Amino acid sequence: MFFAQHQMRRVIAPLAFATLLTLAASEARAVPMYTIRDLGTLPDKASSIATSINNQGQVVGISYNDADGEVYQSSLGPRYNLSGTGTQSFLYDNGKTTRIDPVGGPALAINDHGQVVGGPYASINNAGLYAGGPSAGVDGGSYSGLAGLYDNGVKRDISIAPYAVNDSGVVVGAVAGGPMNAELHPAMFRDGQRVDLMSATLRYPDLSKTDSPLLPNGTAIGINNKNDILAVVWSVNTPAIPGVPSTTVVFNPTTGEWKNLSKVPGYEGGQGVALNNLGQIVGTDFLYDGSTIRKLTDLIPPTSGWSGLHPKDINDSGWIVGQGTIDGKLHAFLMTPVDAQVPEPSTILVWGVLAALGVGSRRVVARKA
């Protein structure tokens, strides 16, 4: 009898252990890497969008009704199409949402000191410098002439349409370029000089299916403190390049290092919208971690109820904000990485089986002795 029981345990224990490993591996793959939180809306507003997050986890955004206008996904950076007057800006901080009135208009950017700008001002750095002007922020205007970098309200002309400024005061955006200024080019303003990045940096052979001209249009929509620049490039001119959609690139004009995200495994189209100081990029339902691209909807619980995630910003902790659909409504969301994994009940059950087998074996040995 003892021999039969002992042999059975010798068979069952490895099988249970193998089952444990299989279940654990399966559940590790299934456990979401991010949690997602609905930031709701301000009172009497139907929709909301989170437009920016700082490294303290403070989030700013906009609550609005259909008649108030909309914030939309655009290759031209964070912009607001103002068609009404009922828009309200909000600050989400430590679980509490309050209404705010940023400099310039609808909230588009917040720095690590909690300073917020909006309207025509699309970006603010940690030194308190904010950039804005034509076609940045509130839709409208041209791509040269009136934009500026502001320090305590004092404007310095920078001659590009700016979308982002880093802590060193380097501004990126767009400028009219090409033959007869008929193209839109990514541009940088640094040390008092404007640089057309399309001419200087972005005409690489593998960005399109032709050698020349390459993708002639683009705009730079983000820059981090390492001077890595996020840009979207495309072809719309005649003759257009057949079969070449817009694509997202990240590059550093100082080091010459660059990457075309359409060449990265997991890329399924879309475009980048923001990057952090770690080189992570978020775009149309995707997160790029420096080597691979994953869909945002694959990183959250499948039962969350969220769909149509459109990120707008990412901080240095990997926290992501934007807008998605929940219960049929367009709401602001906050995604945060899951720090600790809790075993699922089935895993705990198998551990219990193994523990019981171990205890049983010790009891048999004790009785035999």
Tab-separated table of C-alpha atoms in Angstrom:
chain	number	residue	atom	x	y	z
A	1	MET	CA	0.000	0.000	0.000
A	2	PHE	CA	2.744	2.418	0.945
A	3	PHE	CA	4.638	1.634	-2.266
A	4	ALA	CA	1.560	2.347	-4.413
A	5	GLN	CA	0.876	5.650	-2.638
A	6	HIS	CA	4.512	6.641	-2.885
A	7	GLN	CA	4.629	5.851	-6.605
A	8	MET	CA	1.406	7.789	-7.200
A	9	ARG	CA	2.841	10.844	-5.484
A	10	ARG	CA	6.010	10.541	-7.535
A	11	VAL	CA	3.844	10.734	-10.655
A	12	ILE	CA	1.357	13.378	-9.472
A	13	ALA	CA	3.887	15.829	-8.040
A	14	PRO	CA	5.779	16.416	-11.314
A	15	LEU	CA	2.499	16.666	-13.192
A	16	ALA	CA	1.131	19.207	-10.750
A	17	PHE	CA	4.364	21.154	-10.893
A	18	ALA	CA	4.247	21.163	-14.692
A	19	THR	CA	0.633	22.304	-14.520
A	20	LEU	CA	1.692	25.094	-12.181
A	21	LEU	CA	4.375	26.271	-14.559
A	22	THR	CA	1.979	26.209	-17.501
A	23	LEU	CA	-0.720	28.123	-15.663
A	24	ALA	CA	1.736	30.606	-14.217
A	25	ALA	CA	3.254	31.282	-17.623
A	26	SER	CA	-0.182	31.635	-19.188
A	27	GLU	CA	-1.406	33.974	-16.482
A	28	ALA	CA	1.795	36.010	-16.567
A	29	ARG	CA	1.080	36.674	-20.214
A	30	ALA	CA	-2.555	37.479	-19.490
A	31	VAL	CA	-1.970	39.778	-16.510
A	32	PRO	CA	-2.217	43.380	-17.790
A	33	MET	CA	0.887	45.531	-17.572
A	34	TYR	CA	-1.102	48.717	-16.913
A	35	THR	CA	-4.128	49.750	-14.941
A	36	ILE	CA	-6.411	52.379	-16.448
A	37	ARG	CA	-8.445	55.005	-14.640
A	38	ASP	CA	-11.374	57.066	-15.870
A	39	LEU	CA	-10.669	60.700	-14.981
A	40	GLY	CA	-14.299	61.637	-15.632
A	41	THR	CA	-15.468	65.115	-16.570
A	42	LEU	CA	-16.132	68.402	-14.872
A	43	PRO	CA	-19.776	69.038	-13.890
A	44	ASP	CA	-22.242	69.542	-16.759
A	45	LYS	CA	-19.707	68.327	-19.351
A	46	ALA	CA	-20.131	65.173	-21.413
A	47	SER	CA	-16.593	64.567	-22.671
A	48	SER	CA	-13.023	65.038	-21.534
A	49	ILE	CA	-9.466	64.555	-22.716
A	50	ALA	CA	-6.201	64.473	-20.787
A	51	THR	CA	-3.594	66.447	-22.726
A	52	SER	CA	-0.473	66.406	-20.531
A	53	ILE	CA	1.103	64.770	-17.467
A	54	ASN	CA	4.157	65.812	-15.471
A	55	ASN	CA	6.628	63.688	-13.516
A	56	GLN	CA	4.696	64.250	-10.281
A	57	GLY	CA	1.675	62.541	-11.811
A	58	GLN	CA	-0.365	65.733	-12.159
A	59	VAL	CA	-2.630	65.644	-15.209
A	60	VAL	CA	-4.246	68.489	-17.111
A	61	GLY	CA	-6.946	68.315	-19.713
A	62	ILE	CA	-10.166	69.665	-21.096
A	63	SER	CA	-13.837	68.968	-20.351
A	64	TYR	CA	-16.308	69.923	-23.046
A	65	ASN	CA	-19.631	69.343	-24.777
A	66	ASP	CA	-20.077	68.863	-28.512
A	67	ALA	CA	-20.861	72.559	-28.968
A	68	ASP	CA	-17.618	73.587	-27.260
A	69	GLY	CA	-15.177	72.243	-29.856
A	70	GLU	CA	-12.833	69.295	-29.787
A	71	VAL	CA	-9.272	68.209	-29.191
A	72	TYR	CA	-8.251	65.920	-32.006
A	73	GLN	CA	-5.500	63.547	-33.023
A	74	SER	CA	-3.311	65.397	-35.474
A	75	SER	CA	0.093	65.118	-37.110
A	76	LEU	CA	0.513	68.758	-36.118
A	77	GLY	CA	0.785	68.096	-32.421
A	78	PRO	CA	-1.718	68.923	-29.667
A	79	ARG	CA	-4.340	71.249	-31.123
A	80	TYR	CA	-7.776	72.427	-30.146
A	81	ASN	CA	-10.461	73.350	-32.657
A	82	LEU	CA	-12.341	76.082	-30.811
A	83	SER	CA	-15.935	76.318	-32.017
A	84	GLY	CA	-17.651	77.254	-28.767
A	85	THR	CA	-17.104	79.008	-25.455
A	86	GLY	CA	-18.062	76.381	-22.889
A	87	THR	CA	-14.736	74.564	-22.666
A	88	GLN	CA	-13.302	74.079	-19.159
A	89	SER	CA	-9.779	73.002	-18.219
A	90	PHE	CA	-9.068	70.645	-15.343
A	91	LEU	CA	-6.211	69.523	-13.123
A	92	TYR	CA	-6.156	65.979	-11.776
A	93	ASP	CA	-3.881	65.690	-8.755
A	94	ASN	CA	-3.718	62.849	-6.219
A	95	GLY	CA	-7.195	61.563	-7.011
A	96	LYS	CA	-8.877	64.970	-7.038
A	97	THR	CA	-10.085	66.871	-10.101
A	98	THR	CA	-10.455	70.666	-10.014
A	99	ARG	CA	-11.217	73.313	-12.599
A	100	ILE	CA	-8.335	75.579	-13.631
A	101	ASP	CA	-7.839	78.567	-15.951
A	102	PRO	CA	-4.432	78.188	-17.637
A	103	VAL	CA	-2.441	80.917	-19.338
A	104	GLY	CA	-3.672	81.210	-22.927
A	105	GLY	CA	-6.769	79.026	-22.924
A	106	PRO	CA	-7.670	75.298	-22.964
A	107	ALA	CA	-5.014	73.331	-21.044
A	108	LEU	CA	-2.415	71.646	-23.246
A	109	ALA	CA	0.761	71.339	-21.152
A	110	ILE	CA	1.952	71.143	-17.549
A	111	ASN	CA	5.528	71.206	-16.250
A	112	ASP	CA	6.997	69.566	-13.146
A	113	HIS	CA	6.265	72.691	-11.072
A	114	GLY	CA	2.558	72.570	-11.868
A	115	GLN	CA	2.605	75.517	-14.277
A	116	VAL	CA	0.008	75.106	-17.024
A	117	VAL	CA	-0.444	76.707	-20.430
A	118	GLY	CA	-2.948	76.226	-23.207
A	119	GLY	CA	-4.714	77.852	-26.111
A	120	PRO	CA	-2.020	78.913	-28.578
A	121	TYR	CA	0.707	77.809	-26.161
A	122	ALA	CA	1.413	74.153	-26.824
A	123	SER	CA	4.304	73.428	-24.445
A	124	ILE	CA	5.981	74.625	-21.236
A	125	ASN	CA	9.350	73.502	-19.857
A	126	ASN	CA	10.539	73.217	-16.260
A	127	ALA	CA	12.211	76.631	-16.454
A	128	GLY	CA	8.799	78.180	-17.067
A	129	LEU	CA	9.457	78.990	-20.737
A	130	TYR	CA	6.431	78.340	-22.911
A	131	ALA	CA	6.154	78.180	-26.670
A	132	GLY	CA	3.276	78.836	-28.993
A	133	GLY	CA	1.933	80.696	-31.939
A	134	PRO	CA	0.436	80.073	-35.375
A	135	SER	CA	-1.135	76.656	-35.867
A	136	ALA	CA	0.019	75.456	-32.459
A	137	GLY	CA	-2.563	74.943	-29.787
A	138	VAL	CA	-5.713	76.588	-31.071
A	139	ASP	CA	-6.118	75.794	-34.755
A	140	GLY	CA	-5.475	78.521	-37.307
A	141	GLY	CA	-2.787	80.814	-38.635
A	142	SER	CA	0.278	80.275	-40.788
A	143	TYR	CA	3.570	78.497	-40.190
A	144	SER	CA	5.946	81.428	-39.853
A	145	GLY	CA	6.315	84.919	-38.542
A	146	LEU	CA	4.299	85.279	-35.347
A	147	ALA	CA	5.249	82.371	-33.104
A	148	GLY	CA	7.368	82.872	-30.024
A	149	LEU	CA	9.095	81.574	-26.919
A	150	TYR	CA	7.766	83.297	-23.824
A	151	ASP	CA	9.505	84.000	-20.514
A	152	ASN	CA	7.119	85.467	-17.907
A	153	GLY	CA	5.024	86.809	-20.746
A	154	VAL	CA	7.949	88.374	-22.594
A	155	LYS	CA	8.037	87.101	-26.164
A	156	ARG	CA	11.039	86.167	-28.270
A	157	ASP	CA	10.358	85.529	-31.953
A	158	ILE	CA	11.461	82.095	-33.119
A	159	SER	CA	10.106	82.006	-36.709
A	160	ILE	CA	8.651	78.468	-36.564
A	161	ALA	CA	5.269	77.122	-35.542
A	162	PRO	CA	6.299	75.548	-32.200
A	163	TYR	CA	4.879	72.401	-30.656
A	164	ALA	CA	7.367	71.520	-27.914
A	165	VAL	CA	10.215	73.031	-25.889
A	166	ASN	CA	12.688	71.124	-23.704
A	167	ASP	CA	14.394	72.264	-20.507
A	168	SER	CA	17.322	73.698	-22.490
A	169	GLY	CA	14.991	75.980	-24.412
A	170	VAL	CA	15.278	74.079	-27.705
A	171	VAL	CA	12.017	74.442	-29.613
A	172	VAL	CA	10.703	72.126	-32.326
A	173	GLY	CA	7.786	72.496	-34.670
A	174	ALA	CA	7.145	73.189	-38.324
A	175	VAL	CA	8.030	75.707	-41.005
A	176	ALA	CA	7.072	76.266	-44.629
A	177	GLY	CA	9.774	74.910	-46.944
A	178	GLY	CA	10.601	73.300	-50.247
A	179	PRO	CA	9.927	74.777	-53.687
A	180	MET	CA	7.898	77.994	-53.335
A	181	ASN	CA	7.414	77.119	-49.642
A	182	ALA	CA	4.749	74.627	-50.722
A	183	GLU	CA	5.850	71.942	-48.270
A	184	LEU	CA	5.606	71.689	-44.498
A	185	HIS	CA	8.915	70.769	-42.873
A	186	PRO	CA	9.937	69.735	-39.359
A	187	ALA	CA	11.944	72.563	-37.819
A	188	MET	CA	14.062	73.339	-34.772
A	189	PHE	CA	14.951	76.665	-33.140
A	190	ARG	CA	18.172	76.474	-31.114
A	191	ASP	CA	20.718	79.101	-30.029
A	192	GLY	CA	18.855	81.785	-31.942
A	193	GLN	CA	18.922	79.834	-35.207
A	194	ARG	CA	16.163	78.159	-37.181
A	195	VAL	CA	17.014	74.777	-38.694
A	196	ASP	CA	14.928	73.094	-41.384
A	197	LEU	CA	15.196	69.485	-40.201
A	198	MET	CA	13.755	68.017	-43.370
A	199	SER	CA	16.656	69.366	-45.380
A	200	ALA	CA	19.305	68.771	-42.739
A	201	THR	CA	18.278	65.477	-41.193
A	202	LEU	CA	15.259	63.577	-42.423
A	203	ARG	CA	15.844	62.783	-46.102
A	204	TYR	CA	16.954	59.207	-45.560
A	205	PRO	CA	16.687	56.613	-48.366
A	206	ASP	CA	14.641	54.070	-46.425
A	207	LEU	CA	11.893	56.463	-45.351
A	208	SER	CA	10.092	55.813	-48.605
A	209	LYS	CA	10.001	53.519	-51.630
A	210	THR	CA	11.882	56.007	-53.784
A	211	ASP	CA	15.294	57.549	-53.587
A	212	SER	CA	14.379	61.168	-54.388
A	213	PRO	CA	12.446	63.085	-53.457
A	214	LEU	CA	11.766	61.388	-50.166
A	215	LEU	CA	8.837	62.152	-47.896
A	216	PRO	CA	8.735	65.912	-48.421
A	217	ASN	CA	6.382	66.969	-45.627
A	218	GLY	CA	6.535	66.642	-41.882
A	219	THR	CA	6.421	68.293	-38.513
A	220	ALA	CA	8.374	67.867	-35.278
A	221	ILE	CA	5.925	67.442	-32.399
A	222	GLY	CA	8.107	66.498	-29.437
A	223	ILE	CA	11.587	66.865	-27.939
A	224	ASN	CA	13.072	65.496	-24.719
A	225	ASN	CA	15.985	66.722	-22.628
A	226	LYS	CA	18.420	64.553	-24.605
A	227	ASN	CA	17.376	66.464	-27.752
A	228	ASP	CA	15.696	63.373	-29.198
A	229	ILE	CA	13.053	64.728	-31.566
A	230	LEU	CA	9.765	63.063	-32.430
A	231	ALA	CA	8.516	63.841	-35.934
A	232	VAL	CA	5.852	62.714	-38.358
A	233	VAL	CA	6.694	62.759	-42.064
A	234	TRP	CA	4.486	62.152	-45.082
A	235	SER	CA	4.032	62.733	-48.793
A	236	VAL	CA	1.101	64.718	-50.140
A	237	ASN	CA	2.643	66.601	-53.045
A	238	THR	CA	2.245	65.806	-56.742
A	239	PRO	CA	3.486	63.385	-57.731
A	240	ALA	CA	2.724	61.607	-54.474
A	241	ILE	CA	4.687	58.521	-53.557
A	242	PRO	CA	2.350	55.539	-54.112
A	243	GLY	CA	1.726	53.351	-51.095
A	244	VAL	CA	3.730	55.430	-48.615
A	245	PRO	CA	1.641	56.567	-45.619
A	246	SER	CA	2.771	58.987	-42.948
A	247	THR	CA	5.395	57.539	-40.643
A	248	THR	CA	6.907	58.430	-37.289
A	249	VAL	CA	10.615	58.929	-36.747
A	250	VAL	CA	12.672	59.753	-33.688
A	251	PHE	CA	16.114	61.232	-34.175
A	252	ASN	CA	18.820	63.346	-32.591
A	253	PRO	CA	20.249	66.048	-34.895
A	254	THR	CA	23.399	66.322	-32.766
A	255	THR	CA	24.385	62.652	-32.622
A	256	GLY	CA	22.833	61.673	-35.938
A	257	GLU	CA	21.072	58.704	-34.313
A	258	TRP	CA	17.569	58.031	-35.594
A	259	LYS	CA	14.906	55.373	-35.925
A	260	ASN	CA	11.942	54.908	-38.218
A	261	LEU	CA	9.115	53.441	-36.136
A	262	SER	CA	7.460	51.887	-39.179
A	263	LYS	CA	10.432	49.482	-39.259
A	264	VAL	CA	9.951	48.400	-35.626
A	265	PRO	CA	8.255	45.026	-34.911
A	266	GLY	CA	4.663	45.507	-33.832
A	267	TYR	CA	4.082	48.719	-35.749
A	268	GLU	CA	0.650	48.657	-37.383
A	269	GLY	CA	0.387	52.240	-38.612
A	270	GLY	CA	-0.631	55.355	-36.760
A	271	GLN	CA	1.694	58.035	-35.558
A	272	GLY	CA	3.595	59.063	-32.473
A	273	VAL	CA	2.362	61.983	-30.394
A	274	ALA	CA	4.709	62.271	-27.393
A	275	LEU	CA	8.006	60.996	-25.981
A	276	ASN	CA	9.663	61.062	-22.574
A	277	ASN	CA	13.265	61.350	-21.401
A	278	LEU	CA	13.652	57.552	-21.428
A	279	GLY	CA	12.920	57.373	-25.142
A	280	GLN	CA	9.465	55.839	-24.705
A	281	ILE	CA	6.944	57.009	-27.290
A	282	VAL	CA	3.164	56.874	-27.328
A	283	GLY	CA	1.063	57.186	-30.445
A	284	THR	CA	-2.197	56.063	-31.998
A	285	ASP	CA	-3.008	53.154	-29.667
A	286	PHE	CA	0.642	52.147	-29.200
A	287	LEU	CA	3.559	52.310	-26.794
A	288	TYR	CA	7.137	52.095	-28.045
A	289	ASP	CA	9.582	51.128	-25.296
A	290	GLY	CA	12.799	51.654	-27.225
A	291	SER	CA	12.811	48.295	-28.960
A	292	THR	CA	9.256	47.017	-29.524
A	293	ILE	CA	5.788	48.425	-30.112
A	294	ARG	CA	2.695	47.185	-28.300
A	295	LYS	CA	-0.932	48.228	-28.545
A	296	LEU	CA	-2.225	50.102	-25.527
A	297	THR	CA	-5.372	48.000	-25.499
A	298	ASP	CA	-3.199	44.885	-25.077
A	299	LEU	CA	-1.606	46.366	-21.943
A	300	ILE	CA	-4.802	46.865	-19.927
A	301	PRO	CA	-7.309	44.369	-18.501
A	302	PRO	CA	-9.477	42.899	-21.294
A	303	THR	CA	-12.523	43.467	-19.091
A	304	SER	CA	-11.762	47.162	-18.524
A	305	GLY	CA	-14.454	48.289	-20.966
A	306	TRP	CA	-12.120	50.780	-22.656
A	307	SER	CA	-11.658	51.057	-26.433
A	308	GLY	CA	-10.332	53.551	-28.952
A	309	LEU	CA	-7.426	54.718	-26.803
A	310	HIS	CA	-5.713	57.859	-28.126
A	311	PRO	CA	-2.733	58.820	-25.949
A	312	LYS	CA	-1.558	62.403	-25.692
A	313	ASP	CA	1.412	62.310	-23.314
A	314	ILE	CA	3.762	60.060	-21.311
A	315	ASN	CA	5.914	60.983	-18.306
A	316	ASP	CA	9.258	59.573	-17.195
A	317	SER	CA	7.547	56.932	-15.038
A	318	GLY	CA	5.729	55.587	-18.077
A	319	TRP	CA	2.356	56.993	-17.015
A	320	ILE	CA	0.178	57.626	-20.065
A	321	VAL	CA	-2.744	60.022	-20.496
A	322	GLY	CA	-5.161	60.651	-23.336
A	323	GLN	CA	-8.721	59.997	-24.407
A	324	GLY	CA	-10.688	56.806	-24.960
A	325	THR	CA	-14.199	55.437	-25.089
A	326	ILE	CA	-15.779	54.013	-21.949
A	327	ASP	CA	-19.517	53.192	-21.695
A	328	GLY	CA	-20.016	54.940	-25.022
A	329	LYS	CA	-18.503	58.218	-23.783
A	330	LEU	CA	-15.258	59.999	-24.661
A	331	HIS	CA	-13.368	60.383	-21.391
A	332	ALA	CA	-9.878	61.237	-20.244
A	333	PHE	CA	-7.824	58.288	-19.010
A	334	LEU	CA	-4.716	57.707	-16.935
A	335	MET	CA	-2.718	54.512	-17.464
A	336	THR	CA	-0.168	53.509	-14.817
A	337	PRO	CA	2.232	50.529	-14.887
A	338	VAL	CA	1.418	47.569	-12.664
A	339	ASP	CA	4.240	47.313	-10.105
A	340	ALA	CA	3.318	44.032	-8.410
A	341	GLN	CA	1.586	40.922	-9.704
A	342	VAL	CA	-0.823	38.944	-7.496
A	343	PRO	CA	-1.163	35.195	-8.242
A	344	GLU	CA	-4.466	34.159	-9.758
A	345	PRO	CA	-6.711	31.698	-7.819
A	346	SER	CA	-5.833	28.789	-10.131
A	347	THR	CA	-2.142	29.337	-9.408
A	348	ILE	CA	-2.807	29.398	-5.674
A	349	LEU	CA	-4.830	26.165	-6.033
A	350	VAL	CA	-1.938	24.338	-7.688
A	351	TRP	CA	0.464	25.581	-5.023
A	352	GLY	CA	-1.973	24.154	-2.489
A	353	VAL	CA	-1.915	20.782	-4.261
A	354	LEU	CA	1.882	20.742	-4.191
A	355	ALA	CA	1.937	21.723	-0.551
A	356	ALA	CA	-0.509	18.956	0.294
A	357	LEU	CA	1.607	16.423	-1.572
A	358	GLY	CA	4.693	17.561	0.281
A	359	VAL	CA	2.983	17.331	3.658
A	360	GLY	CA	1.517	13.921	2.778
A	361	SER	CA	4.930	12.566	1.863
A	362	ARG	CA	6.415	13.755	5.121
A	363	ARG	CA	3.595	12.099	7.066
A	364	VAL	CA	4.145	8.750	5.284
A	365	VAL	CA	7.834	8.858	6.109
A	366	ALA	CA	7.001	9.631	9.686
A	367	ARG	CA	4.601	6.690	9.933
A	368	LYS	CA	7.143	4.388	8.340
A	369	ALA	CA	9.725	5.387	10.867
